[in-house]
Coordinates of C-alpha atoms in Angstrom, one line a residue:
Chain A
M1 CA 126.6 118.6 154.5
V2 CA 123.4 117.7 152.8
K3 CA 123.8 115.6 149.6
V4 CA 123.0 117.7 146.4
K5 CA 122.0 115.9 143.8
R6 CA 121.8 117.5 140.4
G7 CA 118.3 116.5 139.5
K8 CA 116.5 117.2 135.9
V9 CA 118.1 120.6 135.6
A10 CA 120.5 119.6 133.0
A11 CA 118.2 117.0 131.2
V12 CA 115.4 119.8 130.7
R13 CA 117.9 122.3 129.2
R14 CA 118.8 119.7 126.7
K15 CA 115.2 118.5 126.1
K16 CA 114.5 122.0 125.2
F17 CA 117.1 122.2 122.2
L18 CA 116.2 118.6 121.1
K19 CA 112.8 120.0 120.7
L20 CA 113.6 123.0 118.5
A21 CA 115.8 120.6 116.7
K22 CA 112.9 118.4 115.2
G23 CA 113.6 117.3 111.7
Y24 CA 117.1 117.9 111.6
V25 CA 119.5 115.3 109.7
G26 CA 120.9 112.7 111.5
S27 CA 122.5 112.9 114.9
H28 CA 121.7 116.7 114.7
S29 CA 118.3 116.0 115.9
R30 CA 119.2 113.0 118.3
L31 CA 122.3 114.0 120.0
S32 CA 121.9 117.1 122.6
I33 CA 125.5 118.6 122.2
M34 CA 125.0 118.6 118.2
A35 CA 121.4 119.8 118.4
M36 CA 122.6 122.7 120.6
E37 CA 124.9 123.8 118.2
Q38 CA 122.6 123.5 115.2
V39 CA 119.7 125.2 117.1
V40 CA 121.9 128.1 118.0
Q41 CA 123.0 128.9 114.7
G42 CA 119.4 128.6 113.3
L43 CA 118.0 131.0 115.7
Q44 CA 120.7 133.4 114.9
F45 CA 120.1 133.0 111.1
A46 CA 116.5 133.4 111.7
Y47 CA 116.9 136.6 113.7
I48 CA 119.1 137.8 110.9
G49 CA 116.8 136.4 108.3
R50 CA 113.9 138.3 109.6
K51 CA 115.7 141.7 108.9
L52 CA 116.8 140.8 105.7
K53 CA 113.5 139.7 104.3
K54 CA 112.1 143.2 105.1
R55 CA 115.0 144.3 102.8
N56 CA 114.7 141.8 100.3
F57 CA 111.2 142.3 99.7
R58 CA 111.3 146.1 99.4
R59 CA 114.2 145.4 96.6
I60 CA 111.7 143.2 95.0
W61 CA 108.9 145.8 95.0
I62 CA 111.3 148.6 93.8
Y63 CA 112.6 146.4 90.7
R64 CA 108.8 145.8 89.7
I65 CA 107.8 149.8 90.1
N66 CA 110.4 150.5 88.2
A67 CA 109.8 148.0 85.5
A68 CA 106.3 149.1 84.9
S69 CA 107.4 152.8 84.9
R70 CA 109.7 152.1 82.3
A71 CA 107.3 150.4 80.5
R72 CA 105.4 153.8 80.5
K73 CA 108.3 156.1 79.6
N74 CA 109.1 157.1 83.1
V75 CA 111.6 156.2 85.9
Y76 CA 111.0 154.5 89.3
S77 CA 113.1 157.7 90.7
K78 CA 110.8 160.5 89.2
F79 CA 107.9 158.3 89.7
I80 CA 108.4 158.1 93.4
G81 CA 109.4 161.7 93.7
C82 CA 106.1 162.9 91.9
L83 CA 104.0 160.4 94.0
R84 CA 106.0 162.3 97.3
N85 CA 105.0 165.8 96.0
L86 CA 101.5 164.8 95.7
N87 CA 101.4 163.6 99.0
I88 CA 100.4 160.2 98.0
L89 CA 102.0 157.9 100.7
L90 CA 101.2 154.5 99.1
N91 CA 104.1 152.4 100.1
R92 CA 106.2 150.3 97.6
K93 CA 104.4 147.1 98.6
I94 CA 101.2 148.4 97.2
L95 CA 102.5 149.9 94.3
S96 CA 104.0 146.8 92.9
F97 CA 100.8 145.0 93.7
L98 CA 99.2 147.7 91.7
A99 CA 101.6 147.5 89.0
F100 CA 101.0 143.8 88.5
N101 CA 97.1 143.5 89.3
D102 CA 95.4 146.7 88.7
L103 CA 96.7 148.3 86.0
S104 CA 94.0 151.0 86.0
I105 CA 95.1 152.5 89.3
F106 CA 98.7 152.4 88.5
N107 CA 98.5 154.1 85.2
L108 CA 96.2 156.7 87.0
L109 CA 99.4 157.4 89.2
E110 CA 101.7 157.4 86.4
R111 CA 99.5 159.8 84.6
K112 CA 99.6 162.1 87.7
S113 CA 103.2 162.4 87.6
Chain B
M1 CA 112.7 126.7 84.8
N2 CA 109.5 128.3 86.1
R3 CA 107.4 129.8 83.2
R4 CA 103.9 130.1 84.9
F5 CA 104.1 133.8 85.6
S6 CA 104.0 134.5 82.1
Q7 CA 104.6 133.4 78.1
P8 CA 108.2 134.4 77.5
A9 CA 108.4 136.7 74.6
W10 CA 110.8 136.7 71.9
H11 CA 113.1 139.8 70.9
L12 CA 115.2 140.1 68.0
V13 CA 118.2 142.4 68.3
D14 CA 120.6 143.6 65.5
A15 CA 124.1 143.5 66.9
K16 CA 125.4 145.3 63.6
N17 CA 127.8 147.8 64.8
K18 CA 126.6 148.3 68.1
I19 CA 129.1 148.4 70.8
C20 CA 129.3 145.0 72.5
G21 CA 129.6 145.6 76.3
R22 CA 126.8 148.4 76.0
L23 CA 124.4 146.1 74.1
S24 CA 125.0 143.3 76.5
T25 CA 123.9 145.1 79.4
Q26 CA 120.4 145.6 77.4
I27 CA 120.3 142.0 76.5
V28 CA 120.7 141.1 79.8
S29 CA 118.0 143.1 81.2
L30 CA 115.7 141.5 78.6
L31 CA 117.1 137.8 79.4
R32 CA 116.5 138.4 83.0
G33 CA 112.9 139.9 82.9
K34 CA 114.0 143.2 84.3
H35 CA 111.4 145.1 82.4
K36 CA 108.5 142.9 83.4
P37 CA 106.1 144.1 86.4
N38 CA 106.2 140.5 87.8
F39 CA 110.0 140.4 87.8
T40 CA 111.1 138.0 90.7
P41 CA 115.1 137.4 90.9
W42 CA 114.7 133.6 91.7
Y43 CA 112.4 132.6 88.8
D44 CA 113.9 133.0 85.1
C45 CA 111.0 135.2 84.2
G46 CA 112.8 136.7 81.0
D47 CA 112.2 136.6 77.5
Y48 CA 114.0 135.1 74.6
V49 CA 116.4 137.1 72.9
V50 CA 117.9 136.5 69.2
V51 CA 120.6 138.2 68.1
V52 CA 121.6 138.7 64.7
N53 CA 124.8 140.1 62.7
A54 CA 126.9 139.0 65.7
Q55 CA 129.9 138.9 63.6
D56 CA 129.6 143.0 62.9
V57 CA 129.6 143.7 66.5
H58 CA 131.8 146.8 67.4
L59 CA 134.3 146.9 70.2
T60 CA 135.9 150.4 70.6
G61 CA 139.6 151.2 71.0
D62 CA 142.3 148.7 69.8
K63 CA 140.5 145.9 71.5
L64 CA 140.0 143.8 68.3
R65 CA 143.8 143.4 68.4
Q66 CA 144.8 143.8 72.5
K67 CA 141.7 142.3 74.2
H68 CA 142.5 138.4 74.6
F69 CA 140.2 135.5 75.8
I70 CA 142.2 133.6 78.2
W71 CA 141.8 130.2 79.4
H72 CA 143.8 127.1 80.8
T73 CA 143.5 123.6 79.4
G74 CA 144.5 122.2 82.9
Y75 CA 147.5 120.7 81.7
P76 CA 150.8 122.4 82.8
G77 CA 152.0 125.1 80.4
G78 CA 148.3 125.1 79.0
L79 CA 147.8 128.7 79.2
K80 CA 146.0 129.5 75.8
Q81 CA 144.8 132.8 74.5
R82 CA 143.1 134.0 71.6
S83 CA 142.3 137.8 70.5
V84 CA 138.7 138.9 69.7
R85 CA 139.8 139.4 65.9
D86 CA 140.9 135.6 65.7
Q87 CA 137.6 134.7 67.8
L88 CA 135.5 136.7 65.0
K89 CA 137.1 135.0 62.5
L90 CA 136.7 131.5 64.1
K91 CA 133.2 131.7 65.8
P92 CA 131.7 135.2 65.9
E93 CA 128.9 134.6 68.1
E94 CA 131.2 133.7 71.2
V95 CA 132.4 137.3 71.4
L96 CA 128.9 138.5 72.5
R97 CA 128.0 135.4 74.2
K98 CA 130.8 135.5 76.7
S99 CA 130.1 139.4 77.2
V100 CA 126.3 138.7 78.1
L101 CA 127.1 135.4 80.0
G102 CA 129.9 137.6 81.9
M103 CA 127.2 139.8 83.1
L104 CA 124.7 137.2 84.6
A105 CA 125.2 136.0 88.2
K106 CA 127.0 133.0 88.6
N107 CA 124.2 130.9 90.0
N108 CA 121.9 128.0 88.9
L109 CA 119.7 130.4 87.0
R110 CA 122.4 131.2 84.5
Y111 CA 122.1 128.3 82.9
D112 CA 118.3 128.5 82.1
I113 CA 118.7 132.0 81.1
A114 CA 121.4 131.2 79.0
R115 CA 119.5 128.9 77.1
K116 CA 117.2 131.7 76.1
L117 CA 119.8 133.8 74.4
R118 CA 120.3 132.7 70.7
I119 CA 123.2 134.4 68.8
F120 CA 123.5 134.3 65.2
P121 CA 126.6 135.5 63.1
G122 CA 124.8 136.8 60.0
P123 CA 121.5 138.3 59.2
K124 CA 119.5 134.8 59.4
H125 CA 118.4 133.1 62.3
F126 CA 116.3 129.7 62.9
H127 CA 113.4 131.2 64.7
E128 CA 111.3 132.4 61.6
D129 CA 108.3 131.3 63.5
K130 CA 108.5 133.2 66.2
L131 CA 110.2 136.1 64.5
P132 CA 108.8 136.4 61.1
P133 CA 111.2 138.0 58.7
G134 CA 110.5 141.7 58.8
T135 CA 110.3 142.2 62.7
P136 CA 112.0 145.3 63.8
S137 CA 115.1 145.0 66.1
V138 CA 114.4 145.8 69.8
L139 CA 117.3 147.4 70.7

């Protein structure tokens, strides 16, 4: 039987993880086993975080639109309802930006609703 | 903490005959900055709230007698309690302060937000320069 040498396969796999673990503290960026654990967990959290980020920002936009509405004697729920009836499809990101930066347009929208 | 978003405003609140918990929710809203269109949950973007007449805050039901503040000193047998009525006699500001701080998230931001809450038992307060006498109560 021909001798099978395992070659570089394992080393290549470990190097991949060590590259992703750059910047980690201590042996977490130097030792392949610890690096693998940290990187796998890190990638998991990144996946979850990308989804959470979308939810969290929508929350902040809603807080801000609500605050701006209440400053004008309105309420977020009624404001959004009226905008939908008027067929204005601006999303909450833009609305919150307007509430903060371009008051004139926001006021216009408020008065319409 | 981070004040670069806007200059914090000062609000006066008269707690006389207001219901403690219901007043506290509104105070927390002001302290956190939920009324501002630039509200960011991880910054302290709220306003200062000066509460006066805290000794005249109202609690419904029999809470003056029945509601107790309970704490443990750490020593064995060191469970202590004090009724709201006694607390009002001893240090009346604490009743409202516990109520408000209990409604804040228990995180690092809480300390900074708590600093912005100034409670006084009677009608006088120390912040005459920011809130001249005659300013109306916000809540």
